[in-house]
Amino acid sequence: MRQRRRNDVWHSSLAGCVLLMMGSMAQASPSDMPTSAEGTPFASERDAVIWRQDELKDLERLLRQLRFDLVNNRDARGAEPRLEELQQKATQAHFLPAFIEGTHGRGSDARPEIWQEWEDFSAGFVDLEEKVADLVEAAQQEDYRAATRAFSDVSLSCRSCHRAYRYN
């Protein structure tokens, strides 16, 4: 009886895992363009705009702090928590859900080209993720020349996207 109950629990757990995996595979990938707030973490399109503006400003502040840590002070160990935060935030998965189709115009700095050129726009985040990974690697090796170059590459990635897809 006890063995049977264990088997039933094991089969139930296995079935739950399979269903969970199937559900996660059916979800949209981070590079899919959201067309409404439904299916995103945001209650409305306006909430998404406000969130992304705040997050991008936080990312800018984080980069200024990292410049101070890595370029000015050459303190890779002190920069570790900020580098970890940068790796978590500077990603497609973090930002793209907030770029709901049509959330440009009044109250937004986003240009409509974001949604017209979605593949290029989302590819910019892949580029940013790669540049951030290079920065983290250089910092972990305490190679400050490489970290300075990588930091510059991260900044250029941000600026090129802003030039193309953001109103000044």
Short mmCIF file of C-alpha atoms in Angstrom, two decimals:
data_model
loop_
_atom_site.label_atom_id
_atom_site.label_comp_id
_atom_site.label_asym_id
_atom_site.label_seq_id
_atom_site.Cartn_x
_atom_site.Cartn_y
_atom_site.Cartn_z
CA MET A 1 0.00 0.00 0.00
CA ARG A 2 2.78 2.40 0.95
CA GLN A 3 4.76 1.58 -2.23
CA ARG A 4 1.65 2.18 -4.32
CA ARG A 5 1.11 5.59 -2.70
CA ARG A 6 4.77 6.53 -3.41
CA ASN A 7 4.36 5.48 -7.04
CA ASP A 8 1.16 7.51 -7.34
CA VAL A 9 2.91 10.56 -5.89
CA TRP A 10 5.89 10.05 -8.20
CA HIS A 11 3.61 9.72 -11.27
CA SER A 12 1.63 12.79 -10.24
CA SER A 13 4.87 14.76 -9.82
CA LEU A 14 6.16 13.56 -13.17
CA ALA A 15 2.90 14.49 -14.89
CA GLY A 16 3.03 17.92 -13.25
CA CYS A 17 6.60 18.48 -14.46
CA VAL A 18 5.67 17.46 -18.00
CA LEU A 19 2.69 19.83 -18.01
CA LEU A 20 4.83 22.63 -16.61
CA MET A 21 7.47 22.08 -19.29
CA MET A 22 4.86 22.01 -22.06
CA GLY A 23 3.32 25.22 -20.76
CA SER A 24 6.67 26.99 -20.64
CA MET A 25 7.50 25.87 -24.18
CA ALA A 26 4.20 27.29 -25.43
CA GLN A 27 4.94 30.72 -23.97
CA ALA A 28 6.21 33.47 -26.23
CA SER A 29 9.93 33.96 -26.51
CA PRO A 30 11.39 37.21 -25.17
CA SER A 31 11.86 38.57 -28.69
CA ASP A 32 8.16 38.25 -29.60
CA MET A 33 6.51 41.65 -29.87
CA PRO A 34 3.85 42.16 -27.21
CA THR A 35 0.70 43.61 -28.77
CA SER A 36 -1.18 44.40 -25.56
CA ALA A 37 -0.61 44.50 -21.81
CA GLU A 38 -2.33 41.12 -21.57
CA GLY A 39 0.29 38.43 -21.16
CA THR A 40 2.84 40.90 -19.79
CA PRO A 41 3.59 41.77 -16.16
CA PHE A 42 1.89 45.16 -16.64
CA ALA A 43 -1.68 46.18 -15.82
CA SER A 44 -1.80 48.61 -18.74
CA GLU A 45 0.25 50.00 -21.61
CA ARG A 46 0.84 53.18 -19.59
CA ASP A 47 2.25 51.13 -16.69
CA ALA A 48 4.66 49.49 -19.15
CA VAL A 49 5.85 52.88 -20.43
CA ILE A 50 6.42 54.25 -16.93
CA TRP A 51 8.19 51.06 -15.83
CA ARG A 52 10.54 50.97 -18.83
CA GLN A 53 11.41 54.67 -18.44
CA ASP A 54 12.23 54.13 -14.76
CA GLU A 55 14.21 50.94 -15.45
CA LEU A 56 16.23 52.58 -18.24
CA LYS A 57 17.05 55.51 -15.94
CA ASP A 58 18.13 53.02 -13.26
CA LEU A 59 20.28 51.23 -15.83
CA GLU A 60 21.91 54.55 -16.75
CA ARG A 61 22.68 55.25 -13.06
CA LEU A 62 24.04 51.74 -12.67
CA LEU A 63 26.38 52.26 -15.62
CA ARG A 64 27.65 55.52 -14.14
CA GLN A 65 28.43 53.71 -10.88
CA LEU A 66 30.19 50.92 -12.77
CA ARG A 67 32.28 53.45 -14.69
CA PHE A 68 33.41 54.86 -11.37
CA ASP A 69 34.11 51.38 -9.95
CA LEU A 70 35.90 49.85 -12.92
CA VAL A 71 37.41 52.70 -14.91
CA ASN A 72 38.18 55.26 -12.23
CA ASN A 73 38.80 53.14 -9.12
CA ARG A 74 39.81 49.84 -10.70
CA ASP A 75 37.76 48.00 -8.09
CA ALA A 76 36.32 44.87 -9.68
CA ARG A 77 35.39 43.30 -6.36
CA GLY A 78 33.46 46.38 -5.30
CA ALA A 79 31.68 46.36 -8.65
CA GLU A 80 30.51 42.74 -8.37
CA PRO A 81 26.98 43.43 -7.05
CA ARG A 82 26.40 46.10 -9.69
CA LEU A 83 27.76 43.85 -12.45
CA GLU A 84 25.38 41.12 -11.33
CA GLU A 85 22.48 43.58 -11.40
CA LEU A 86 23.54 44.77 -14.86
CA GLN A 87 23.57 41.20 -16.16
CA GLN A 88 20.06 40.65 -14.83
CA LYS A 89 18.59 43.88 -16.14
CA ALA A 90 20.32 44.54 -19.48
CA THR A 91 18.46 41.73 -21.25
CA GLN A 92 15.72 41.09 -23.77
CA ALA A 93 13.76 39.13 -21.19
CA HIS A 94 13.78 42.06 -18.77
CA PHE A 95 12.91 44.90 -21.15
CA LEU A 96 11.05 43.66 -24.22
CA PRO A 97 7.74 42.86 -22.46
CA ALA A 98 7.50 46.59 -21.62
CA PHE A 99 7.71 47.59 -25.28
CA ILE A 100 4.09 46.88 -26.07
CA GLU A 101 3.22 47.67 -29.67
CA GLY A 102 2.05 51.24 -30.10
CA THR A 103 3.33 52.57 -26.76
CA HIS A 104 4.97 55.58 -28.33
CA GLY A 105 3.76 59.14 -28.60
CA ARG A 106 2.59 61.32 -25.76
CA GLY A 107 4.33 60.45 -22.47
CA SER A 108 6.83 58.13 -24.12
CA ASP A 109 10.31 58.73 -25.52
CA ALA A 110 9.97 55.73 -27.84
CA ARG A 111 9.83 56.18 -31.60
CA PRO A 112 7.35 54.17 -33.68
CA GLU A 113 10.30 52.64 -35.55
CA ILE A 114 10.70 50.24 -32.62
CA TRP A 115 7.67 48.28 -33.75
CA GLN A 116 8.32 48.74 -37.47
CA GLU A 117 11.85 47.35 -37.02
CA TRP A 118 11.13 44.94 -34.17
CA GLU A 119 13.71 42.33 -35.18
CA ASP A 120 16.50 44.91 -35.31
CA PHE A 121 15.32 46.51 -32.07
CA SER A 122 15.20 43.23 -30.17
CA ALA A 123 18.55 42.20 -31.67
CA GLY A 124 20.00 45.31 -30.03
CA PHE A 125 19.31 43.73 -26.65
CA VAL A 126 21.14 40.57 -27.70
CA ASP A 127 24.10 42.75 -28.65
CA LEU A 128 23.87 44.52 -25.30
CA GLU A 129 23.79 41.19 -23.42
CA GLU A 130 26.96 40.09 -25.24
CA LYS A 131 28.74 43.36 -24.48
CA VAL A 132 27.74 43.13 -20.81
CA ALA A 133 29.06 39.56 -20.67
CA ASP A 134 32.40 40.82 -22.04
CA LEU A 135 32.47 43.55 -19.39
CA VAL A 136 31.74 41.08 -16.60
CA GLU A 137 34.42 38.70 -17.84
CA ALA A 138 37.03 41.48 -18.01
CA ALA A 139 36.10 42.64 -14.51
CA GLN A 140 36.27 39.10 -13.11
CA GLN A 141 39.79 38.79 -14.54
CA GLU A 142 40.60 42.24 -13.15
CA ASP A 143 41.76 43.25 -16.61
CA TYR A 144 40.99 46.96 -16.37
CA ARG A 145 42.10 47.81 -19.92
CA ALA A 146 39.69 45.20 -21.29
CA ALA A 147 37.02 46.35 -18.83
CA THR A 148 37.39 49.93 -20.04
CA ARG A 149 37.04 48.81 -23.68
CA ALA A 150 34.07 46.60 -22.80
CA PHE A 151 32.45 49.42 -20.84
CA SER A 152 32.85 51.66 -23.87
CA ASP A 153 31.24 48.97 -26.04
CA VAL A 154 28.28 48.73 -23.64
CA SER A 155 27.86 52.51 -23.78
CA LEU A 156 28.03 52.51 -27.58
CA SER A 157 25.40 49.78 -27.73
CA CYS A 158 23.07 51.88 -25.59
CA ARG A 159 23.70 55.06 -27.55
CA SER A 160 23.20 53.46 -30.97
CA CYS A 161 19.83 52.10 -29.88
CA HIS A 162 18.81 55.45 -28.37
CA ARG A 163 19.76 57.30 -31.55
CA ALA A 164 17.61 55.00 -33.66
CA TYR A 165 14.65 54.39 -31.36
CA ARG A 166 14.33 57.17 -28.80
CA TYR A 167 13.33 60.80 -29.04
CA ASN A 168 15.82 63.11 -27.33
#
